[in-house]
Amino acid sequence: MAITRIVVKENYYRDSLQLMKISGEVKGLDGVLEAAVLMATSTNKEILSRLGFIDPQIDKSTDDDMLVAIRASDEESASRAMKAVEEMLIRGTGPSEFERAPDIDSALDMLPDANLALISVPGDHVREIAMRLLDRGVHLHVFSDHVSIEDEVAMKRYAAERGLLVLGPGAGTSIINGKAIAFANVVDKGPVGIVAAAGTGLQETSSLLDLIGIGTAYGLGVGGNDPKEQVGGIMTIESIKVLEGQPDVEVIALVSKPPSPTVQDEILNYVFERTRKKYAVAFIGGKDVRISSVHIDRVKQARTLHSEVLLLAKMLGDDHYERALRELNVDVEGIVERELSRLEKNQRYLRGLYTGGTLAYEAQVMLGDYMDDLYSNAPIRSTRPLVDPFKSERNTIVDLGEEEFTKGRAHPMIDPMVRRLRITDEADDPDVAVLLLDFVLGYGSHDDPVGALIEDIKEARRRAEEGGRYLSVISHIVGTRKDPQSYEGSLEKLRSAGIIHMPTNALAVLVAGAVASRGSLPLQGIYERFLEVGC
Amino acid sequence: MLSSTKLLGEELKVLNIGLEIFYRALKDQGIRVVHVEWSPSAKLEEELEEILDKLT
């Protein structure tokens, strides 16, 4: 008979990554069947209930409390596990060789010429830390979410007056001097500079460029709010200024969801009037930008990240463009036909489970005009909102990085738990035809994003097979062969499990959409609209 | 503008405030980095100490 122990530690905080590590270590102890150590947020309570931990103590706990839940084969193992948790909470999980400082002043004493601070503390505390660092002349990359717009504007104005950059808040990715900051891929240095208000957009663009042999010198993530009306694109324009001044940057990519109309005008006017370099503009999901004949040779636009990369290659020369076309060329029709032939009649829905927000967004932009029953927890334009983000309807694109899934938990690029549970749910729905999955490699991400899910995918397919149907799985890896995780190893895991891998997210969306719609999607039309580059 | 060029094209020297995973990622790339200890409770203690200092 299994023993369950639940302990609530009131007003007790550790960050979600430390807790994920502790949970993993305790789960590996002898006699422990399940273990979860987490902050008592609503998302985490949902996870606990899915893991079979149901207790009134859990219901009563609040966001500021920590929950320790252990299921063990016997009393002794449960007690040993509890003791291990306590020890790890006191000791911490970081290795002792960390060069640590107790506060910012001491850190600046240790590193007086620090030129960048990477901030990932809870959003409410960011402004105070940021202002102190800006006063000391330090540029900032603010990874934290949940920073108020007022704080963001105050920090960015203050920084701009001092010639400093504030990348973020909510900046998942930057590449500075060829180095990966926060979630970023290892790419060669080269002639491209990227300004992105879309983290995974920067990762996809820089990784695809690397795949076709084009390097990125700088990728500046300005945070998703920067192009909104209230912030006014302050750091987008500051970043453009900085990249314009860099002799090693030849072409500049602007990657963003559509800015607010006035901000879009300001950014483009700046580009038209105040810059000299070449620009590839991808305001994904936005209306086409009017570019006058004076600037048309220098400023061009793309509708997806796929076509943005083709455009950048074209701007850098015919050799690059031809290689890009070769590398990104796949037999879309052949794959769709093969997958369709294996489906049962009732299977007609797509379930996209994304860890990359920009990729989930791109999927909606591409499919929105062609699927009238498309749902999402982060809906855009014609997409319908999910009533319950934890439950898919008809065709669904889920952004698992949204707040409802991450409150008190690590991002799904690091912690696969939420997606693992969701894959099982989707596979058990007999109407589902296709799972669409992204896997993001690079610094910051899980050690083995594909390996962390592969057994769940195989199990999901086994269950579907028992139900007499084939489950099509279409995937895309955002990554490079230089990333800390093995790109080839990840590909091999997918291939050996019969999972289809596409070289870009846009291609994966196209294939998945075509399969789910039973071939009724206008493949050629979508391809021309979203994946090709105009002259 | 002048100040920003000290970041781009210069050797990176980073203060990491928050998640330890980023310290390791920076270190693995050979970047000089100092991890700043931070937790809300530590901040509260700091504030408490400051208040106590004023009282004594």
Coordinates of C-alpha atoms in Angstrom, one line a residue, chain B residues 5-55:
Chain B
T5 CA 29.0 50.5 -28.0
K6 CA 30.8 49.4 -24.9
L7 CA 28.5 46.3 -24.9
L8 CA 28.4 45.4 -28.6
G9 CA 31.8 44.3 -29.8
E10 CA 33.3 44.3 -26.2
E11 CA 34.1 41.4 -23.9
L12 CA 31.0 40.5 -22.0
K13 CA 31.1 40.8 -18.2
V14 CA 27.8 39.8 -16.7
L15 CA 26.0 40.1 -13.4
N16 CA 23.4 37.3 -13.1
I17 CA 20.6 38.1 -10.8
G18 CA 18.0 35.4 -10.4
L19 CA 17.9 32.0 -12.0
E20 CA 21.1 29.9 -11.4
I21 CA 20.7 28.1 -14.7
F22 CA 21.7 31.2 -16.5
Y23 CA 24.9 31.5 -14.5
R24 CA 25.9 28.1 -15.7
A25 CA 25.0 28.8 -19.3
L26 CA 27.1 32.0 -19.3
K27 CA 30.0 30.3 -17.6
D28 CA 29.9 27.4 -20.1
Q29 CA 30.4 29.9 -22.9
G30 CA 33.6 31.3 -21.2
I31 CA 31.9 34.5 -20.1
R32 CA 33.0 36.2 -16.9
V33 CA 30.0 36.2 -14.6
V34 CA 29.2 36.9 -11.0
H35 CA 26.0 35.5 -9.5
V36 CA 24.1 37.8 -7.2
E37 CA 22.2 36.1 -4.4
W38 CA 18.6 37.2 -4.5
S39 CA 15.4 36.1 -2.9
P40 CA 12.4 38.0 -1.8
S41 CA 13.0 36.9 1.8
A42 CA 16.6 38.1 1.6
K43 CA 15.3 41.4 0.4
L44 CA 13.0 41.7 3.3
E45 CA 15.8 40.9 5.7
E46 CA 17.9 43.6 4.0
E47 CA 15.0 46.1 4.5
L48 CA 14.7 45.0 8.1
E49 CA 18.3 45.4 8.7
E50 CA 18.2 48.9 7.2
I51 CA 15.3 49.8 9.5
L52 CA 17.2 48.4 12.5
D53 CA 20.3 50.4 11.5
K54 CA 18.2 53.5 11.6
L55 CA 16.8 52.7 15.0

